[in-house]
């Protein structure tokens, strides 16, 4: 999310914080109960699957019913916090305390994590989730992203392959040893001088698959950049990908397990998460294509029966949930077939199942042939 | 039966065992010797293999199991074996599982490749579905195999996962590469390579006076960002999570060999502390516990920041506190843990401000307040 400036810098945010506080104090001085208006965002809705933005008949004629929750820029509604209700006043209090800490971080140009902030006033916050919510609210109020507030987390992503870049003066030269993993820098705004000779970017869900590719020297024969978020990707990983795509304009393929969680991770990369819905514009990656593994790969690649595990009740619920998300119908209708196939068959499998007959099958057969054949959706 | 204790089928007859880090050819040799010994035994006039040392899965052995998972080059393995009779079907199955994993690892070593634990699970599942049903079972079998041939997991061809990082007053040079100055590596530090050979051949130079092991990467990042090594001449090393810190542990070993006069101080949370203390019973451990300790928790951590001990940690603390070999100072700390039933994360110190952590470490080091 961006405000009037394209990159909200520290000074700009500090000014905004002062303005916000001043308006609250003015309210108090004039005998008014201070309020905070917070926009609400969501990355998808599950009702009326695919029928957002459709004409609806209502009493008194036709009316255009816009499911505005599913637009990446527009908020779904506004929430108003006042001091009049006790539950809201606690949220107000938490927000102001976090704001104070954020102000300090920005003034000293230091960084802290949400956990660190929690520990500063544990008796007031009581729970980590209170801090998390306050941070999100502040981002929405100040119209910026979390990292602009100097609130960061530990980076979890890894990158290897044919790319070179610099971060705060330090060089990351993945090209000199393309099969060595490097950590994705946390301060993505400091990344610059990106140079690459890759033909595509490959995202893998799990670190173990990343390791398999490194062990097989995948990047030696394939000119690509391999990235993993080690599960659900964190914000620095998603921002880094966003930056790479913006600068390099390469095709992006995603390799996840053939199970509902894998597909949810794929959806997080492509459409963004609910948690960070307010920042979806800078975090989502619409260029991502699903390379595998598909339920239909079972037959094509003759996976042994023993590797097919049954879907649990939880798995089925999750898969149904994903099927009904409006963005699937709207933007990735080809995913529906495979998802439905998975549900119909009632089985799932992991990428490691492809290594059963030959450890190098993934790197030497599956991936190159899929990419060459264009077997991605 | 009595003869069996002299004829070791596998190597684990000695009381003091170590899990070595070896190159593939030597590991294959050990596996081959194990098989030959077994065949010899079967061929003998009295082919009885009724007793088999396997890792006893008691609570008190959890520190050993964790030690095995860390690929430590010297792990104190005695007192952890139990002999079970092969006439019992369950034990016979455990025995067969060990051989199947041994076979699989051998094949992988011949190919000069590595596998992940998950891949190994699927291979075994398809190869011998009758014997393997879960990842947990495979993991346990791997532990048994490590103990039996006394080779680390990594040597057997099973990839170690996590990554460690190092920052501070250390200059590293990989063969034929540029010198890396770890004090300018940014807040994520220099990522430690997963390549064993590379680690063994790294050239290191340092003017630090301390090595600080930080368990949590978040704390590492904070300290690296604050450039604490410019105020206190030190090297920061971390491993993401604990105990799976294969490569960090190797680098730490190398550093302690290279710079033997530098004390190694640990800034760790509760679970690894217990592991640390348990290692105090062996002479080779030289990591000293910096914090958070009893006095710190009482004086610096507000009530609300305390969290309950994990039940497993509670049990381990209890059983460790009754150990005879442990020194009093450790026993005091342990009994405090057990009595209060609570622990605190290092981040709790932020209650006193963001820059408190660096001051805390500095003060402790200056006062030599570590055990």
XYZ file of C-alpha atoms in Angstrom:
748
model
C 0.000 0.000 0.000
C 1.365 3.359 -0.867
C 0.304 6.786 0.224
C 0.912 10.044 -1.531
C 4.638 9.365 -1.725
C 5.670 6.328 -3.699
C 7.889 5.026 -0.920
C 6.757 6.257 2.496
C 10.047 7.114 4.134
C 10.838 7.511 7.777
C 10.410 11.261 7.992
C 7.116 11.132 6.173
C 5.817 8.459 8.521
C 7.046 10.300 11.593
C 5.130 13.334 10.391
C 2.023 11.234 9.870
C 2.311 9.794 13.350
C 2.500 13.299 14.782
C -0.551 14.366 12.764
C -2.541 11.394 13.932
C -1.670 11.988 17.549
C -2.410 15.684 17.228
C -5.885 14.995 15.891
C -6.604 12.659 18.794
C -5.404 15.220 21.314
C -7.485 17.926 19.643
C -10.547 15.736 19.971
C -9.880 15.266 23.644
C -9.289 18.972 24.220
C -12.562 19.827 22.572
C -14.504 17.360 24.662
C -14.983 14.906 21.809
C -14.373 11.193 22.175
C -11.431 10.360 19.911
C -12.067 7.839 17.157
C -9.922 5.907 14.729
C -11.277 4.847 11.369
C -9.601 1.731 10.041
C -10.252 0.351 6.580
C -10.896 -3.354 6.273
C -9.329 -5.471 3.606
C -9.719 -9.046 2.579
C -7.965 -10.997 -0.132
C -10.942 -13.153 -1.099
C -14.522 -13.954 -0.242
C -16.162 -17.330 -0.298
C -19.765 -16.446 -0.871
C -21.035 -16.155 -4.398
C -17.982 -17.800 -5.719
C -16.928 -16.097 -8.897
C -19.910 -13.888 -8.974
C -18.216 -10.749 -7.765
C -18.765 -7.727 -9.964
C -21.975 -9.090 -11.372
C -25.171 -7.351 -12.007
C -27.757 -8.129 -9.398
C -31.452 -7.609 -9.433
C -32.764 -5.907 -6.370
C -36.094 -4.430 -5.514
C -36.675 -1.322 -7.503
C -34.682 -2.252 -10.554
C -31.220 -3.350 -11.425
C -28.368 -2.479 -9.231
C -24.708 -3.102 -9.776
C -23.466 -5.159 -6.886
C -19.765 -4.870 -6.634
C -18.034 -7.376 -4.430
C -15.497 -4.756 -3.608
C -13.803 -6.938 -1.037
C -12.134 -8.795 -3.811
C -10.424 -5.869 -5.372
C -6.824 -5.468 -4.384
C -6.917 -1.789 -3.796
C -10.283 -1.108 -2.333
C -11.216 -1.711 1.244
C -14.306 -3.726 2.011
C -15.496 -1.357 4.680
C -14.406 0.738 7.592
C -14.089 -0.101 11.213
C -14.458 2.640 13.760
C -12.671 2.411 17.074
C -13.818 4.570 19.929
C -13.036 4.795 23.584
C -16.664 4.309 24.455
C -16.636 0.539 24.317
C -14.341 -1.273 26.684
C -13.106 -3.924 24.255
C -12.379 -1.274 21.684
C -10.655 0.953 24.175
C -8.213 -1.835 24.965
C -7.485 -2.175 21.290
C -7.086 1.606 21.089
C -4.644 1.504 23.984
C -2.599 -1.294 22.434
C -2.498 0.547 19.129
C -1.209 3.725 20.726
C 1.441 1.910 22.708
C 2.681 0.108 19.625
C 2.617 3.415 17.768
C 4.871 4.912 20.418
C 7.346 2.065 20.032
C 7.218 2.352 16.255
C 7.927 6.063 16.546
C 10.988 5.265 18.621
C 12.169 2.680 16.100
C 11.795 5.141 13.259
C 13.507 7.964 15.120
C 16.505 5.799 15.978
C 16.301 3.891 12.688
C 16.392 0.595 14.494
C 14.381 -2.490 13.665
C 12.310 -4.688 15.914
C 10.083 -7.680 15.518
C 6.485 -8.028 16.607
C 7.666 -10.364 19.336
C 10.098 -7.786 20.627
C 7.302 -5.224 20.791
C 5.124 -7.639 22.729
C 7.790 -8.060 25.367
C 7.989 -4.351 25.992
C 4.580 -4.239 27.658
C 3.549 -7.836 28.224
C 1.080 -6.969 30.991
C -0.832 -4.586 28.749
C -0.746 -6.619 25.563
C -1.302 -9.979 27.246
C -1.041 -11.825 23.932
C 1.062 -11.691 20.808
C -2.037 -11.473 18.600
C -2.916 -8.113 20.150
C 0.386 -6.683 18.957
C 0.028 -8.278 15.525
C -3.347 -6.682 15.063
C -2.146 -3.293 16.266
C 0.715 -3.377 13.780
C -1.675 -4.188 10.935
C -4.036 -1.403 12.009
C -1.197 1.100 12.061
C -0.125 0.063 8.574
C -3.644 0.674 7.343
C -3.956 4.022 9.141
C -0.629 5.307 7.879
C -1.139 3.665 4.475
C 2.197 1.912 4.414
C 3.686 -1.562 4.580
C 4.921 -3.251 7.696
C 8.574 -2.928 6.883
C 8.151 0.852 6.508
C 7.472 0.920 10.243
C 10.807 -0.812 10.821
C 8.928 -3.845 12.113
C 10.678 -6.858 10.669
C 10.922 -10.535 11.275
C 13.599 -13.123 10.873
C 14.081 -13.990 7.262
C 13.265 -17.518 6.322
C 13.703 -17.707 2.605
C 16.593 -19.110 0.594
C 17.769 -18.367 -2.922
C 20.253 -19.994 -5.248
C 21.048 -19.872 -8.922
C 21.978 -17.469 -11.632
C 21.504 -14.130 -9.955
C 23.707 -11.539 -8.360
C 22.655 -8.621 -6.211
C 23.816 -6.335 -3.444
C 22.225 -5.503 -0.124
C 23.484 -2.646 1.990
C 26.909 -2.905 0.456
C 27.198 -6.637 0.794
C 27.358 -8.696 -2.388
C 25.329 -11.846 -2.880
C 26.967 -13.626 -5.720
C 24.934 -16.724 -6.379
C 26.394 -17.025 -9.867
C 29.871 -17.997 -8.742
C 28.452 -21.027 -6.966
C 24.971 -21.566 -8.336
C 24.211 -24.540 -6.128
C 24.911 -22.792 -2.851
C 21.989 -21.424 -0.927
C 21.947 -17.857 0.278
C 19.529 -16.340 2.706
C 17.046 -13.890 1.274
C 17.825 -10.532 2.867
C 15.274 -9.189 5.308
C 15.656 -5.550 4.291
C 14.482 -5.981 0.747
C 14.361 -2.220 0.235
C 18.163 -2.233 0.394
C 18.515 -4.743 -2.433
C 19.939 -3.271 -5.597
C 22.081 -4.017 -8.657
C 20.206 -7.143 -9.584
C 21.914 -8.932 -12.440
C 20.761 -12.252 -13.775
C 21.254 -14.636 -16.673
C 18.421 -16.921 -15.656
C 15.676 -18.081 -17.968
C 13.056 -18.563 -15.286
C 12.419 -18.468 -11.560
C 11.424 -21.659 -9.758
C 9.723 -21.482 -6.388
C 9.674 -24.617 -4.257
C 7.523 -25.042 -1.191
C 9.842 -27.040 1.029
C 13.428 -26.698 2.048
C 13.973 -30.426 1.538
C 13.108 -30.087 -2.140
C 15.429 -27.101 -2.350
C 18.166 -29.254 -0.841
C 17.433 -32.028 -3.307
C 17.911 -29.591 -6.180
C 21.123 -28.274 -4.646
C 22.437 -31.767 -4.100
C 21.617 -32.646 -7.720
C 23.404 -29.519 -8.931
C 20.185 -28.512 -10.676
C 21.384 -25.008 -11.403
C 24.436 -26.270 -13.220
C 22.411 -27.569 -16.136
C 19.434 -25.260 -15.806
C 19.785 -21.522 -16.023
C 17.348 -20.480 -13.364
C 16.871 -18.976 -9.952
C 15.478 -21.267 -7.257
C 13.728 -19.810 -4.242
C 12.064 -21.386 -1.256
C 10.011 -19.827 1.489
C 10.305 -22.963 3.613
C 6.567 -23.425 3.945
C 4.209 -20.468 4.043
C 6.374 -17.658 2.674
C 7.224 -14.749 4.902
C 6.987 -11.135 3.865
C 10.667 -10.621 2.930
C 10.553 -13.658 0.621
C 7.429 -12.406 -1.118
C 8.797 -8.890 -1.441
C 12.073 -10.205 -2.813
C 10.211 -12.230 -5.428
C 8.140 -9.214 -6.304
C 11.311 -7.227 -6.820
C 12.955 -9.912 -8.939
C 9.916 -10.211 -11.162
C 9.685 -6.477 -11.518
C 13.321 -6.113 -12.516
C 13.888 -9.280 -14.495
C 10.490 -10.027 -16.045
C 11.079 -13.774 -16.078
C 8.476 -16.547 -16.045
C 7.831 -17.881 -12.548
C 6.947 -21.517 -11.838
C 5.846 -22.923 -8.520
C 6.439 -26.466 -7.275
C 4.360 -27.540 -4.298
C 3.211 -30.796 -2.776
C 0.051 -32.220 -4.248
C -1.996 -31.582 -1.126
C -4.312 -28.816 0.087
C -1.579 -27.147 2.118
C 0.737 -27.021 -0.861
C -1.968 -25.431 -2.957
C -2.732 -22.953 -0.184
C 0.932 -21.946 -0.218
C 0.739 -21.540 -3.976
C -2.345 -19.342 -3.491
C -0.514 -17.289 -0.881
C 2.290 -16.589 -3.302
C -0.046 -15.734 -6.127
C -2.928 -13.947 -4.485
C -1.592 -12.954 -1.088
C -2.643 -13.908 2.392
C -5.620 -12.769 4.421
C -3.356 -11.457 7.158
C -1.586 -9.073 4.841
C -4.631 -8.323 2.693
C -4.120 -4.597 3.113
C -0.737 -4.908 1.473
C -1.744 -7.345 -1.239
C -0.808 -4.974 -4.015
C 2.881 -5.129 -3.238
C 2.938 -8.748 -2.138
C 0.905 -10.724 -4.609
C 2.514 -12.290 -7.659
C -0.027 -12.782 -10.444
C 2.703 -14.020 -12.784
C 3.157 -17.261 -10.872
C 2.172 -20.448 -12.616
C 1.502 -23.815 -11.031
C 4.108 -26.235 -12.363
C 3.312 -29.191 -10.153
C 2.696 -31.468 -8.630
C -0.728 -32.156 -10.116
C -2.997 -35.031 -9.164
C -2.903 -35.939 -12.838
C 0.867 -36.445 -12.591
C 0.207 -39.695 -10.736
C -0.420 -41.640 -13.894
C 1.863 -39.671 -16.155
C 4.881 -40.296 -13.989
C 3.830 -43.690 -12.626
C 3.962 -42.872 -8.962
C 4.010 -45.929 -6.722
C 0.707 -46.583 -4.983
C 2.278 -46.532 -1.546
C 3.175 -42.894 -1.864
C -0.423 -41.825 -2.284
C -1.694 -40.901 1.139
C -5.412 -40.512 1.884
C -6.860 -37.036 2.384
C -7.888 -36.387 5.979
C -11.152 -34.649 6.868
C -9.192 -31.499 7.524
C -7.519 -31.794 4.112
C -10.882 -32.152 2.390
C -12.276 -29.121 4.179
C -9.272 -27.079 3.230
C -9.452 -28.159 -0.407
C -13.161 -27.313 -0.596
C -12.422 -23.967 0.971
C -9.803 -23.151 -1.636
C -12.120 -24.234 -4.468
C -14.702 -21.747 -3.294
C -12.411 -18.785 -3.042
C -13.546 -16.200 -5.539
C -10.091 -15.570 -6.939
C -9.727 -19.151 -8.112
C -12.732 -18.864 -10.396
C -11.900 -15.369 -11.474
C -8.198 -15.647 -12.126
C -7.133 -19.286 -12.165
C -10.026 -21.382 -13.433
C -7.650 -24.057 -14.725
C -6.718 -24.869 -11.140
C -10.254 -26.008 -10.441
C -9.937 -29.181 -12.492
C -6.899 -30.423 -10.620
C -8.295 -29.455 -7.221
C -11.522 -31.264 -7.986
C -9.560 -34.288 -9.180
C -7.702 -34.380 -5.884
C -10.957 -34.263 -3.950
C -12.583 -36.901 -6.129
C -9.688 -39.287 -5.772
C -9.261 -38.578 -2.096
C -5.475 -38.898 -2.190
C -2.501 -36.603 -1.887
C 1.239 -36.984 -2.364
C 4.434 -35.104 -1.707
C 7.168 -34.117 -4.111
C 9.531 -36.600 -2.475
C 7.407 -39.368 -3.927
C 8.962 -38.488 -7.264
C 12.423 -39.413 -5.942
C 11.483 -42.963 -4.965
C 12.726 -44.705 -8.059
C 15.568 -42.411 -8.787
C 16.875 -39.581 -6.682
C 17.651 -37.529 -9.741
C 14.230 -37.979 -11.350
C 12.984 -34.603 -10.142
C 15.927 -32.591 -11.463
C 16.702 -34.537 -14.600
C 13.280 -35.551 -15.822
C 10.259 -34.086 -14.176
C 11.205 -30.424 -13.963
C 12.993 -29.972 -17.301
C 10.322 -31.868 -19.232
C 7.446 -30.031 -17.591
C 8.987 -26.668 -18.266
C 9.851 -27.538 -21.816
C 6.392 -28.922 -22.541
C 4.752 -25.919 -20.992
C 2.836 -28.168 -18.612
C 1.965 -25.458 -16.137
C -1.321 -23.743 -15.332
C 25.214 -65.277 25.141
C 28.270 -64.380 27.084
C 30.272 -64.777 23.943
C 28.150 -62.256 22.225
C 29.412 -59.440 24.350
C 32.899 -60.153 23.084
C 31.883 -60.762 19.506
C 30.447 -57.476 18.539
C 28.221 -57.737 15.516
C 28.249 -54.030 15.285
C 30.584 -51.570 16.836
C 28.695 -50.598 19.872
C 30.268 -52.921 22.394
C 32.533 -50.373 23.951
C 31.280 -48.217 26.739
C 32.572 -44.967 25.416
C 31.249 -44.540 21.906
C 31.470 -41.653 19.589
C 29.510 -40.931 16.430
C 32.143 -39.979 13.919
C 31.909 -37.762 10.915
C 33.455 -39.790 8.118
C 33.789 -39.714 4.359
C 31.483 -42.025 2.361
C 34.126 -44.644 1.645
C 34.801 -45.220 5.319
C 31.131 -45.376 6.185
C 30.597 -47.969 3.479
C 33.518 -49.914 4.905
C 31.941 -49.906 8.345
C 28.654 -51.118 6.954
C 30.438 -53.881 5.054
C 32.300 -54.981 8.177
C 29.044 -55.039 10.111
C 27.479 -57.299 7.502
C 30.484 -59.596 7.394
C 30.489 -59.932 11.149
C 26.813 -60.775 11.111
C 27.285 -63.407 8.413
C 30.207 -64.882 10.301
C 28.040 -65.131 13.339
C 25.260 -66.849 11.422
C 27.779 -69.282 10.007
C 29.247 -70.190 13.334
C 28.488 -73.380 15.143
C 26.108 -71.649 17.437
C 24.289 -69.089 15.298
C 22.437 -67.183 17.953
C 21.810 -63.533 17.649
C 19.556 -63.167 20.557
C 20.800 -59.916 21.965
C 20.969 -56.666 20.135
C 22.008 -53.325 21.499
C 19.545 -50.650 20.429
C 19.016 -47.210 21.821
C 16.856 -47.447 24.877
C 13.987 -45.045 24.461
C 13.799 -43.769 27.987
C 13.288 -40.145 28.948
C 16.712 -39.870 30.434
C 18.185 -40.671 27.091
C 16.593 -37.799 25.306
C 19.778 -35.817 25.606
C 21.612 -38.582 23.843
C 19.095 -38.677 21.067
C 19.377 -34.967 20.666
C 23.098 -35.272 20.649
C 22.802 -37.717 17.821
C 20.672 -35.321 15.901
C 23.277 -32.625 16.180
C 25.951 -34.595 14.358
C 28.332 -33.889 17.184
C 31.667 -35.438 16.455
C 32.036 -36.680 19.966
C 28.894 -37.888 21.611
C 28.810 -39.689 24.875
C 26.708 -42.721 24.046
C 27.152 -45.130 26.884
C 24.482 -46.142 29.355
C 21.934 -45.721 26.663
C 21.833 -49.121 25.136
C 19.483 -51.808 26.143
C 19.837 -55.347 25.006
C 16.737 -56.885 23.622
C 16.102 -60.398 22.579
C 15.502 -61.114 18.930
C 13.006 -63.747 19.885
C 10.598 -60.925 20.485
C 8.835 -60.019 17.240
C 8.891 -56.283 17.801
C 12.591 -56.285 18.408
C 13.153 -58.499 15.420
C 11.265 -55.960 13.325
C 13.358 -53.099 14.734
C 16.432 -55.063 13.820
C 15.202 -55.669 10.282
C 14.344 -51.999 9.915
C 17.893 -51.035 10.851
C 19.265 -53.343 8.176
C 16.881 -51.972 5.575
C 17.898 -48.421 6.309
C 21.521 -49.528 6.275
C 20.998 -51.032 2.837
C 19.323 -47.884 1.550
C 22.066 -45.647 2.934
C 24.708 -47.868 1.415
C 23.138 -47.533 -2.018
C 22.977 -43.781 -1.633
C 26.605 -43.611 -0.563
C 27.612 -45.650 -3.583
C 25.854 -43.117 -5.801
C 27.692 -40.426 -3.848
C 24.455 -38.626 -3.221
C 22.457 -37.510 -0.222
C 18.824 -37.960 0.760
C 16.478 -36.042 2.976
C 14.696 -37.887 5.765
C 11.397 -37.486 3.969
C 12.753 -39.001 0.754
C 14.152 -41.882 2.749
C 10.733 -42.443 4.259
C 9.058 -42.701 0.870
C 11.732 -44.998 -0.509
C 11.411 -47.314 2.460
C 7.638 -47.134 2.306
C 7.647 -48.326 -1.279
C 10.463 -50.783 -0.849
C 9.302 -52.443 2.374
C 5.769 -51.372 3.177
C 5.438 -54.162 5.693
C 8.115 -52.734 7.925
C 7.758 -48.991 7.647
C 4.632 -47.030 8.353
C 5.603 -43.576 9.590
C 8.236 -40.885 9.393
C 8.739 -41.134 13.150
C 9.613 -44.793 12.832
C 12.118 -44.021 10.099
C 13.684 -41.286 12.230
C 14.054 -43.661 15.165
C 15.586 -46.306 12.968
C 18.095 -43.761 11.734
C 19.039 -43.000 15.328
C 19.571 -46.704 15.938
C 21.724 -46.972 12.860
C 23.828 -43.978 13.872
C 24.430 -45.543 17.261
C 25.190 -48.928 15.816
C 27.765 -48.000 13.201
C 28.840 -44.917 15.101
C 28.628 -42.605 12.146
C 26.781 -39.315 12.099
C 23.584 -38.942 10.101
C 25.300 -36.647 7.703
C 28.034 -39.233 7.065
C 25.388 -41.834 6.274
C 24.151 -39.614 3.482
C 21.191 -38.007 5.182
C 21.060 -34.295 4.574
C 21.113 -31.929 7.491
C 18.529 -29.249 7.086
C 18.980 -26.017 8.848
C 21.360 -23.273 8.297
C 23.517 -21.380 10.685
C 24.979 -17.939 10.458
C 27.999 -16.192 11.871
C 28.795 -12.501 12.370
C 31.385 -10.429 14.147
C 35.109 -10.197 14.387
C 35.997 -13.071 12.114
C 37.655 -13.223 8.733
C 36.819 -16.279 6.649
C 38.351 -17.440 3.449
C 37.033 -20.275 1.367
C 39.690 -21.925 -0.795
C 40.394 -19.696 -3.802
C 37.791 -17.146 -2.825
C 37.848 -13.648 -1.431
C 38.201 -13.029 2.264
C 34.855 -12.444 3.915
C 34.692 -10.044 6.825
C 31.883 -11.195 9.066
C 31.531 -7.828 10.734
C 30.232 -6.284 7.525
C 27.820 -9.010 6.644
C 24.679 -7.177 7.605
C 22.152 -8.316 10.109
C 21.706 -11.777 8.650
C 25.395 -12.572 8.976
C 27.419 -14.942 6.859
C 25.448 -18.091 6.101
C 27.364 -21.240 6.936
C 27.744 -23.548 4.002
C 26.262 -27.032 4.070
C 29.367 -28.388 2.424
C 31.425 -30.442 4.859
C 34.616 -30.223 2.865
C 34.326 -26.498 2.586
C 33.942 -26.116 6.324
C 36.989 -28.235 6.990
C 39.067 -26.123 4.630
C 37.960 -22.666 5.693
C 40.769 -20.386 6.742
C 39.870 -18.367 9.836
C 41.375 -15.321 11.475
C 40.036 -13.419 14.426
C 40.824 -10.815 17.030
C 37.761 -11.576 19.110
C 37.940 -12.366 22.781
C 34.698 -14.368 23.046
C 32.464 -16.590 20.978
C 28.776 -16.111 21.701
C 26.380 -18.843 20.649
C 22.906 -17.435 20.114
C 20.137 -19.931 19.702
C 17.437 -17.761 18.194
C 17.964 -16.083 14.893
C 15.839 -13.110 15.947
C 18.266 -12.355 18.775
C 21.207 -12.884 16.447
C 19.724 -10.349 14.054
C 19.203 -7.798 16.802
C 22.763 -8.174 18.084
C 24.209 -8.104 14.589
C 22.192 -5.008 13.719
C 23.350 -3.284 16.888
C 26.882 -4.287 15.972
C 27.449 -5.561 19.466
C 30.764 -6.982 18.275
C 32.131 -3.479 17.938
C 31.576 -2.867 21.638
C 32.517 -6.342 22.838
C 35.108 -8.052 20.649
C 33.288 -11.264 19.846
C 32.024 -13.659 17.218
C 28.300 -14.373 17.092
C 27.194 -17.755 15.850
C 23.719 -19.115 15.560
C 21.818 -22.107 14.389
C 18.260 -21.811 13.338
C 16.373 -23.689 15.954
C 17.796 -26.383 18.102
C 19.013 -29.142 18.129
C 19.299 -29.645 14.411
C 22.396 -27.531 14.053
C 24.680 -29.808 12.114
C 26.757 -27.315 10.220
C 26.919 -24.677 12.950
C 28.179 -27.229 15.375
C 30.926 -28.161 12.960
C 31.968 -24.565 12.517
C 31.889 -24.077 16.261
C 34.136 -27.085 16.697
C 36.538 -25.735 14.154
C 36.561 -22.339 15.806
C 37.214 -23.815 19.216
C 40.117 -25.775 17.770
C 41.442 -22.781 15.906
C 41.034 -20.312 18.767
C 41.224 -22.450 21.900
C 41.665 -19.540 24.243
C 38.289 -17.973 23.405
C 35.534 -18.835 25.887
C 32.323 -19.984 24.251
C 29.287 -18.372 25.865
C 25.719 -19.463 25.243
C 22.747 -17.122 25.086
C 20.039 -19.703 24.850
C 16.495 -20.471 25.875
C 15.425 -23.251 28.186
C 15.364 -26.394 26.057
C 18.895 -26.056 24.783
C 20.019 -25.056 28.271
C 19.032 -28.465 29.501
C 21.012 -30.031 26.723
C 23.936 -27.799 27.624
C 23.812 -28.751 31.260
C 23.508 -32.417 30.431
C 26.717 -32.123 28.500
C 28.448 -30.757 31.578
C 28.807 -34.338 32.658
C 31.327 -34.909 29.895
C 34.791 -33.435 29.947
C 34.750 -32.220 26.391
C 32.034 -29.617 26.737
C 33.282 -26.089 26.995
C 30.217 -23.978 26.273
C 29.444 -21.709 29.195
C 25.952 -20.561 29.998
C 25.592 -16.798 29.845
C 21.864 -16.333 30.167
C 19.030 -16.227 30.953
C 19.689 -17.647 34.378
C 17.897 -17.692 37.703
C 19.157 -14.301 38.893
C 18.350 -12.656 35.573
C 14.831 -13.999 35.619
C 14.277 -12.840 39.173
C 15.727 -9.381 38.685
C 15.055 -8.480 35.100
C 12.001 -10.287 33.818
C 8.537 -9.032 34.754
C 6.012 -11.565 35.979
C 3.859 -11.321 32.853
C 6.688 -12.310 30.566
C 7.203 -15.684 32.159
C 5.927 -18.677 30.257
C 5.384 -22.184 31.553
C 8.053 -24.782 31.038
C 7.226 -27.360 28.403
C 6.228 -30.601 30.151
C 9.066 -32.463 28.482
C 11.604 -29.885 29.593
C 10.213 -30.041 33.098
C 10.798 -33.762 33.239
C 14.264 -33.515 31.810
C 15.159 -30.784 34.313
C 13.904 -32.940 37.151
C 15.846 -35.986 36.090
C 18.999 -33.979 35.471
C 18.818 -32.296 38.858
C 19.097 -35.663 40.513
C 22.305 -36.525 38.695
C 25.284 -37.092 40.974
C 27.981 -35.819 38.673
C 26.509 -32.364 38.178
C 28.067 -29.455 40.031
C 26.063 -27.516 42.589
C 25.793 -24.338 40.594
C 23.942 -26.220 37.853
C 21.789 -28.052 40.321
C 20.687 -24.743 41.816
C 19.632 -23.466 38.421
C 17.810 -26.663 37.624
C 15.917 -26.762 40.888
C 14.816 -23.167 40.347
C 13.467 -24.204 36.959
C 11.670 -27.181 38.363
C 10.190 -25.330 41.342
C 8.965 -22.287 39.474
C 7.850 -24.361 36.488
C 8.520 -21.339 34.343
C 11.001 -19.970 31.893
C 11.551 -16.769 29.967
C 12.524 -16.067 26.394
C 15.529 -13.870 25.794
C 13.253 -11.291 24.178
C 11.672 -10.660 27.562
C 14.647 -8.411 28.254
C 13.255 -5.924 25.771
C 11.022 -4.800 28.594
C 13.950 -2.582 29.502
C 14.300 -1.137 26.038
C 15.711 -2.216 22.720
C 19.309 -1.512 23.538
C 19.189 -3.346 26.832
C 20.265 -6.679 25.380
C 23.680 -5.422 24.301
C 24.215 -3.778 27.680
C 23.158 -6.963 29.449
C 25.626 -9.082 27.520
C 28.398 -6.541 27.996
C 27.869 -6.397 31.726
C 27.808 -10.149 32.104
C 30.969 -10.600 30.119
C 32.844 -7.915 31.982
C 31.826 -9.478 35.272
C 32.655 -12.943 33.918
C 29.179 -13.934 35.021
C 28.812 -17.260 33.223
C 28.822 -20.869 34.398
